[in-house]
Short mmCIF file of C-alpha atoms and ligand atoms in Angstrom, two decimals:
data_model
loop_
_atom_site.label_atom_id
_atom_site.label_comp_id
_atom_site.label_asym_id
_atom_site.label_seq_id
_atom_site.Cartn_x
_atom_site.Cartn_y
_atom_site.Cartn_z
CA MET A 1 -0.01 0.08 -0.06
CA SER A 2 1.50 3.41 -0.84
CA HIS A 3 1.52 6.22 1.67
CA GLN A 4 -1.02 8.62 0.17
CA ALA A 5 -2.21 11.96 1.50
CA PHE A 6 -6.00 12.18 0.88
CA SER A 7 -7.63 15.44 1.38
CA PRO A 8 -10.99 15.59 -0.11
CA GLU A 9 -13.45 17.82 1.36
CA LYS A 10 -16.41 15.56 1.21
CA GLN A 11 -17.05 12.30 2.40
CA ASP A 12 -17.92 9.85 -0.59
CA PHE A 13 -19.85 6.55 0.56
CA GLY A 14 -21.06 5.99 -2.80
CA ARG A 15 -24.69 4.85 -3.78
CA ASP A 16 -25.18 2.34 -1.04
CA PRO A 17 -23.22 3.51 2.21
CA VAL A 18 -23.99 0.56 4.23
CA ASP A 19 -22.37 -1.32 1.54
CA VAL A 20 -19.00 0.32 2.53
CA ARG A 21 -17.22 -2.47 4.42
CA ASP A 22 -13.80 -2.01 3.34
CA THR A 23 -10.70 -1.44 5.78
CA ASP A 24 -9.07 0.92 3.31
CA HIS A 25 -11.91 3.31 3.31
CA TYR A 26 -11.06 5.02 6.75
CA GLN A 27 -8.64 7.01 4.71
CA LYS A 28 -11.44 8.49 2.79
CA GLU A 29 -13.76 9.00 5.97
CA TYR A 30 -11.36 11.38 7.82
CA VAL A 31 -11.70 14.27 5.40
CA HIS A 32 -10.12 17.54 6.20
CA ARG A 33 -13.41 19.47 7.15
CA PHE A 34 -14.45 16.52 9.65
CA VAL A 35 -10.94 16.43 11.42
CA ASP A 36 -10.59 20.12 11.69
CA LYS A 37 -14.20 20.63 12.84
CA TRP A 38 -13.93 17.67 15.53
CA ASP A 39 -10.61 18.99 16.86
CA GLU A 40 -12.03 22.71 17.10
CA LEU A 41 -15.07 21.55 19.11
CA ILE A 42 -13.68 18.61 21.23
CA ASP A 43 -12.11 20.23 24.03
CA TRP A 44 -8.98 18.51 25.15
CA ASP A 45 -9.15 19.76 28.67
CA ALA A 46 -12.46 18.18 29.19
CA ARG A 47 -11.19 14.97 27.78
CA TYR A 48 -8.13 15.09 30.10
CA ARG A 49 -10.78 15.62 32.94
CA SER A 50 -13.06 12.57 31.72
CA GLU A 51 -10.15 10.15 31.55
CA GLY A 52 -8.07 11.40 34.51
CA ASP A 53 -4.85 9.54 34.71
CA PHE A 54 -6.22 5.81 33.85
CA PHE A 55 -4.01 5.27 31.01
CA VAL A 56 -1.21 7.19 32.57
CA GLN A 57 -1.40 4.68 35.75
CA LEU A 58 -1.86 1.55 33.48
CA LEU A 59 1.36 2.21 31.97
CA LYS A 60 3.49 3.30 35.06
CA GLU A 61 2.09 0.28 36.71
CA ARG A 62 3.75 -1.82 34.22
CA GLY A 63 7.14 0.44 34.22
CA ALA A 64 6.34 1.45 30.69
CA LYS A 65 8.61 4.09 29.41
CA ARG A 66 8.46 3.80 25.42
CA VAL A 67 4.88 3.97 24.01
CA LEU A 68 3.70 3.61 20.67
CA ASP A 69 0.32 5.51 19.79
CA VAL A 70 -0.58 3.62 16.86
CA ALA A 71 -4.05 5.57 16.31
CA ALA A 72 -2.79 9.07 17.15
CA GLY A 73 -5.55 10.94 15.32
CA THR A 74 -5.13 14.38 16.06
CA GLY A 75 -2.50 13.62 18.91
CA PHE A 76 -4.42 13.81 22.27
CA HIS A 77 -2.95 10.85 23.67
CA SER A 78 0.66 11.21 22.32
CA VAL A 79 0.69 14.85 23.85
CA ARG A 80 -0.88 13.64 27.04
CA LEU A 81 1.93 10.99 27.44
CA ILE A 82 4.82 13.39 26.41
CA GLU A 83 3.51 15.69 28.91
CA GLU A 84 3.61 12.87 31.64
CA GLY A 85 7.40 11.97 30.62
CA PHE A 86 6.68 9.06 28.35
CA GLU A 87 8.73 8.70 25.05
CA VAL A 88 5.97 8.54 22.52
CA CYS A 89 6.04 7.64 18.91
CA SER A 90 2.74 8.62 17.04
CA VAL A 91 1.43 6.52 14.27
CA ASP A 92 -1.67 6.92 12.01
CA GLY A 93 -2.60 5.54 8.54
CA SER A 94 -3.79 9.03 7.65
CA ALA A 95 -1.65 11.71 6.77
CA GLU A 96 -4.43 14.21 7.12
CA MET A 97 -4.74 13.26 11.00
CA LEU A 98 -0.74 12.87 11.47
CA ALA A 99 -0.51 16.63 10.07
CA LYS A 100 -3.21 17.76 12.49
CA ALA A 101 -1.62 15.85 15.57
CA PHE A 102 1.93 17.43 14.73
CA GLU A 103 0.44 20.88 14.59
CA ASN A 104 -1.55 20.41 17.73
CA GLY A 105 1.83 19.16 19.50
CA ARG A 106 3.85 22.14 18.31
CA ARG A 107 1.04 24.55 19.71
CA ARG A 108 1.81 22.92 22.81
CA GLY A 109 5.73 23.13 22.65
CA HIS A 110 6.42 19.49 21.37
CA ILE A 111 7.68 18.11 18.33
CA LEU A 112 5.80 14.74 17.72
CA ARG A 113 7.84 11.97 16.42
CA THR A 114 5.43 10.53 13.64
CA ILE A 115 5.23 7.83 11.29
CA GLN A 116 2.64 7.33 8.70
CA ALA A 117 1.76 3.47 8.70
CA ASP A 118 -1.15 1.24 8.05
CA TRP A 119 -1.37 -1.10 11.02
CA ARG A 120 -1.60 -4.26 8.86
CA TRP A 121 2.09 -3.55 7.67
CA LEU A 122 3.05 -1.77 10.93
CA ASN A 123 6.51 -3.40 11.23
CA ARG A 124 7.63 -2.40 7.68
CA ASP A 125 7.60 0.91 8.96
CA VAL A 126 8.20 0.94 12.57
CA HIS A 127 11.47 -0.89 13.30
CA ALA A 128 12.03 -0.30 17.01
CA THR A 129 10.34 -1.94 20.02
CA TYR A 130 8.22 -0.58 22.65
CA ASP A 131 7.10 -1.13 26.16
CA ALA A 132 3.50 -0.41 25.28
CA VAL A 133 1.21 -0.02 22.29
CA ILE A 134 -1.73 2.02 22.56
CA CYS A 135 -4.63 1.94 20.21
CA LEU A 136 -7.51 4.41 21.55
CA GLY A 137 -10.33 6.28 20.65
CA ASN A 138 -12.56 3.33 19.35
CA SER A 139 -9.89 2.91 16.36
CA PHE A 140 -9.59 -0.96 16.11
CA THR A 141 -13.23 -0.97 14.90
CA HIS A 142 -11.95 0.37 11.61
CA LEU A 143 -10.81 -2.94 10.58
CA HIS A 144 -13.63 -4.84 8.58
CA THR A 145 -12.52 -8.32 8.21
CA GLU A 146 -11.07 -10.74 10.63
CA HIS A 147 -7.93 -11.24 8.59
CA ASP A 148 -7.25 -7.43 8.92
CA ARG A 149 -7.86 -7.70 12.70
CA ARG A 150 -5.64 -10.62 13.14
CA LYS A 151 -2.81 -9.17 10.98
CA THR A 152 -3.01 -6.17 12.87
CA LEU A 153 -2.99 -7.49 16.45
CA ALA A 154 0.13 -9.53 15.20
CA GLU A 155 1.75 -6.66 14.09
CA PHE A 156 1.17 -4.91 17.54
CA TYR A 157 2.08 -8.20 19.26
CA ALA A 158 5.47 -7.87 17.13
CA THR A 159 6.49 -4.46 17.92
CA LEU A 160 6.21 -4.95 21.65
CA LYS A 161 9.20 -5.82 24.08
CA HIS A 162 8.72 -9.46 25.72
CA ASP A 163 6.96 -8.13 28.59
CA GLY A 164 5.22 -5.39 26.92
CA CYS A 165 1.29 -4.54 26.72
CA LEU A 166 -1.26 -3.42 24.37
CA ILE A 167 -3.95 -1.08 25.66
CA LEU A 168 -7.03 -0.90 23.00
CA ASP A 169 -10.41 0.64 23.59
CA GLN A 170 -13.84 0.08 21.88
CA ARG A 171 -17.60 0.90 22.09
CA ASN A 172 -19.97 -1.28 23.79
CA TYR A 173 -21.13 -2.78 20.39
CA ASP A 174 -22.83 -5.59 22.23
CA ALA A 175 -25.38 -3.27 23.48
CA ILE A 176 -26.16 -1.52 20.17
CA LEU A 177 -26.00 -5.03 18.47
CA ASP A 178 -28.45 -6.57 21.07
CA HIS A 179 -30.56 -3.60 21.73
CA GLY A 180 -30.66 -2.19 18.27
CA ALA A 181 -29.36 1.11 16.81
CA SER A 182 -32.32 3.17 17.62
CA SER A 183 -32.44 2.21 21.11
CA SER A 184 -28.82 3.29 21.76
CA HIS A 185 -28.66 6.85 22.97
CA LYS A 186 -26.80 9.61 21.31
CA TYR A 187 -23.53 10.43 22.63
CA TYR A 188 -22.91 14.38 23.16
CA TYR A 189 -19.36 15.40 23.06
CA CYS A 190 -18.47 18.83 24.39
CA GLY A 191 -21.99 19.71 25.60
CA ARG A 192 -24.33 19.44 22.83
CA GLN A 193 -21.94 20.48 20.30
CA VAL A 194 -21.46 17.26 18.58
CA SER A 195 -23.58 14.33 18.75
CA ALA A 196 -22.72 10.61 17.60
CA GLU A 197 -25.60 8.18 17.09
CA PRO A 198 -25.54 4.76 15.43
CA GLU A 199 -27.68 5.22 12.26
CA TYR A 200 -27.38 1.67 11.22
CA VAL A 201 -26.21 -1.73 12.55
CA ASP A 202 -26.14 -5.41 11.51
CA GLU A 203 -23.48 -8.01 12.66
CA GLY A 204 -20.92 -6.49 10.05
CA LEU A 205 -21.55 -3.02 10.29
CA ALA A 206 -22.19 0.12 12.73
CA ARG A 207 -22.64 3.15 10.73
CA PHE A 208 -22.32 6.17 13.12
CA ARG A 209 -23.55 9.75 12.15
CA TYR A 210 -21.63 12.85 13.78
CA SER A 211 -23.62 16.12 13.60
CA PHE A 212 -22.30 19.49 14.20
CA PRO A 213 -23.80 22.84 15.42
CA ASP A 214 -23.91 24.28 11.77
CA ASP A 215 -25.66 21.35 10.74
CA SER A 216 -22.96 19.52 8.99
CA VAL A 217 -23.03 15.84 9.03
CA PHE A 218 -20.31 13.17 8.78
CA HIS A 219 -20.51 9.40 9.03
CA LEU A 220 -18.16 6.62 9.89
CA ASN A 221 -18.70 2.97 8.99
CA MET A 222 -17.02 0.65 11.43
CA PHE A 223 -17.20 -3.00 12.37
CA PRO A 224 -19.21 -3.65 15.64
CA LEU A 225 -16.61 -5.60 17.64
CA ARG A 226 -18.21 -7.71 20.41
CA ARG A 227 -16.52 -7.58 23.64
CA ASP A 228 -15.74 -11.12 23.98
CA TYR A 229 -14.72 -11.56 20.23
CA THR A 230 -11.95 -8.90 20.87
CA ARG A 231 -10.70 -10.43 23.72
CA SER A 232 -10.38 -13.94 22.12
CA LEU A 233 -8.55 -12.40 19.01
CA MET A 234 -6.01 -11.06 21.47
CA LYS A 235 -5.41 -14.32 23.07
CA GLU A 236 -5.34 -16.19 19.75
CA VAL A 237 -2.55 -14.01 18.67
CA GLY A 238 -0.33 -14.64 21.69
CA PHE A 239 -1.27 -12.25 24.32
CA GLN A 240 -1.42 -14.12 27.59
CA ASP A 241 -3.57 -12.39 29.65
CA VAL A 242 -6.35 -9.95 28.92
CA THR A 243 -7.89 -7.55 31.34
CA THR A 244 -11.09 -5.80 30.42
CA TYR A 245 -12.24 -2.54 31.96
CA ALA A 246 -15.79 -1.14 31.47
CA ASP A 247 -15.91 2.93 31.56
CA PHE A 248 -12.45 2.81 33.46
CA GLU A 249 -13.56 0.28 36.00
CA GLU A 250 -12.51 -3.48 36.04
CA ASP A 251 -15.40 -5.20 34.22
CA SER A 252 -17.17 -7.98 36.33
CA GLY A 253 -19.19 -9.01 33.50
CA THR A 254 -22.49 -8.80 35.61
CA ASP A 255 -25.49 -7.08 34.58
CA GLY A 256 -26.11 -3.71 35.58
CA GLU A 257 -25.89 -0.19 33.84
CA GLU A 258 -24.70 -0.78 30.24
CA PRO A 259 -20.91 0.59 30.03
CA ASP A 260 -20.34 2.99 27.17
CA PHE A 261 -17.06 1.41 26.34
CA PHE A 262 -14.54 -1.42 26.95
CA ILE A 263 -10.82 -1.12 27.44
CA HIS A 264 -8.51 -4.12 27.04
CA VAL A 265 -5.13 -4.48 28.43
CA ALA A 266 -3.39 -7.44 26.83
CA GLU A 267 0.02 -8.64 28.25
CA LYS A 268 2.52 -10.24 25.92
CA ARG A 269 4.54 -11.94 28.87
N1 SAM B 301 -7.02 7.78 19.00
C1 SAM B 301 -7.48 9.21 18.63
C2 SAM B 301 -8.49 9.64 19.49
O1 SAM B 301 -8.74 8.99 20.36
O2 SAM B 301 -8.79 11.06 19.15
C3 SAM B 301 -8.08 9.05 16.94
C4 SAM B 301 -9.12 7.94 17.14
S1 SAM B 301 -9.92 8.01 15.35
C5 SAM B 301 -11.53 7.21 15.79
C6 SAM B 301 -9.14 6.56 14.75
C7 SAM B 301 -7.72 6.80 13.97
O3 SAM B 301 -7.22 5.40 13.55
C8 SAM B 301 -7.81 7.65 12.70
O4 SAM B 301 -6.91 8.67 13.13
C9 SAM B 301 -7.54 6.74 11.55
O5 SAM B 301 -6.76 7.31 10.77
C10 SAM B 301 -6.60 5.65 12.15
N2 SAM B 301 -6.75 4.37 11.69
C11 SAM B 301 -7.93 3.50 11.18
N3 SAM B 301 -7.60 2.71 10.46
C12 SAM B 301 -6.14 2.62 10.42
C13 SAM B 301 -5.27 1.52 9.94
N4 SAM B 301 -5.56 0.62 9.27
N5 SAM B 301 -3.90 1.74 9.89
C14 SAM B 301 -3.40 3.10 10.46
N6 SAM B 301 -4.34 3.81 11.15
C15 SAM B 301 -5.70 3.68 10.92
#
């Protein structure tokens, strides 16, 4: 796959948007306007507050120093971890995203180390090894085939040191699949400025609609990962232990209020 810089202004899902179930399509979903608008509205300070030091603690408990942020996006976690003293390398398959991450880093006084790479061929472009790989912000869901998911996890595994760990989060798709897209509540980011809601769902696709205050609308087509399916894939590629947290708490798996998202911590050792 060549490294390309797609910068179209409009998303294009073709004539039948729910038919778009292609891993490569993420490049065309993160168009310039969407990335810019998102970053302008999502308040990094609020995000800092809502996450607290959850990821920082997980990494520190494991003695991690070198972190590979494989879904850098606009750079939120890379910057956060650099400011906590970690040595971070920021990876993303989208040039649009990495450019924005670099710009955001500079504005905060950091020069991000960036590598444009698709996860499926990560080790072609990333040659060092890391104490931790983080794949956050519901990113793994962009992979539409099981082959791509296995290949990606194997590439993450290979870039970790012998006792390294992978931290990967995902939306709670079990709730959306089991109760239907329409029953799932809207998520509002940044007050009521941005809303995200599943518009269509089946076992192979969750199509989300993002609405902005100026009435502009964008979509992302994602694969609805069931919690236990993600865990089993991680174990099958070689991770020895997988601990899953629900909304930043250890997940007991018992019934109760449905969590919004899960965080898996997979240990290589
Ligand atoms: N982690 C960031 C955050 O939380 O704000 C960004 C999350 S965004 C939902 C998902 C990111 O994953 C995008 O920046 C996208 O370009 C990247 N991505 C999706 N599929 C990818 C792939 N196959 N290889 C590399 N990056 C990919």
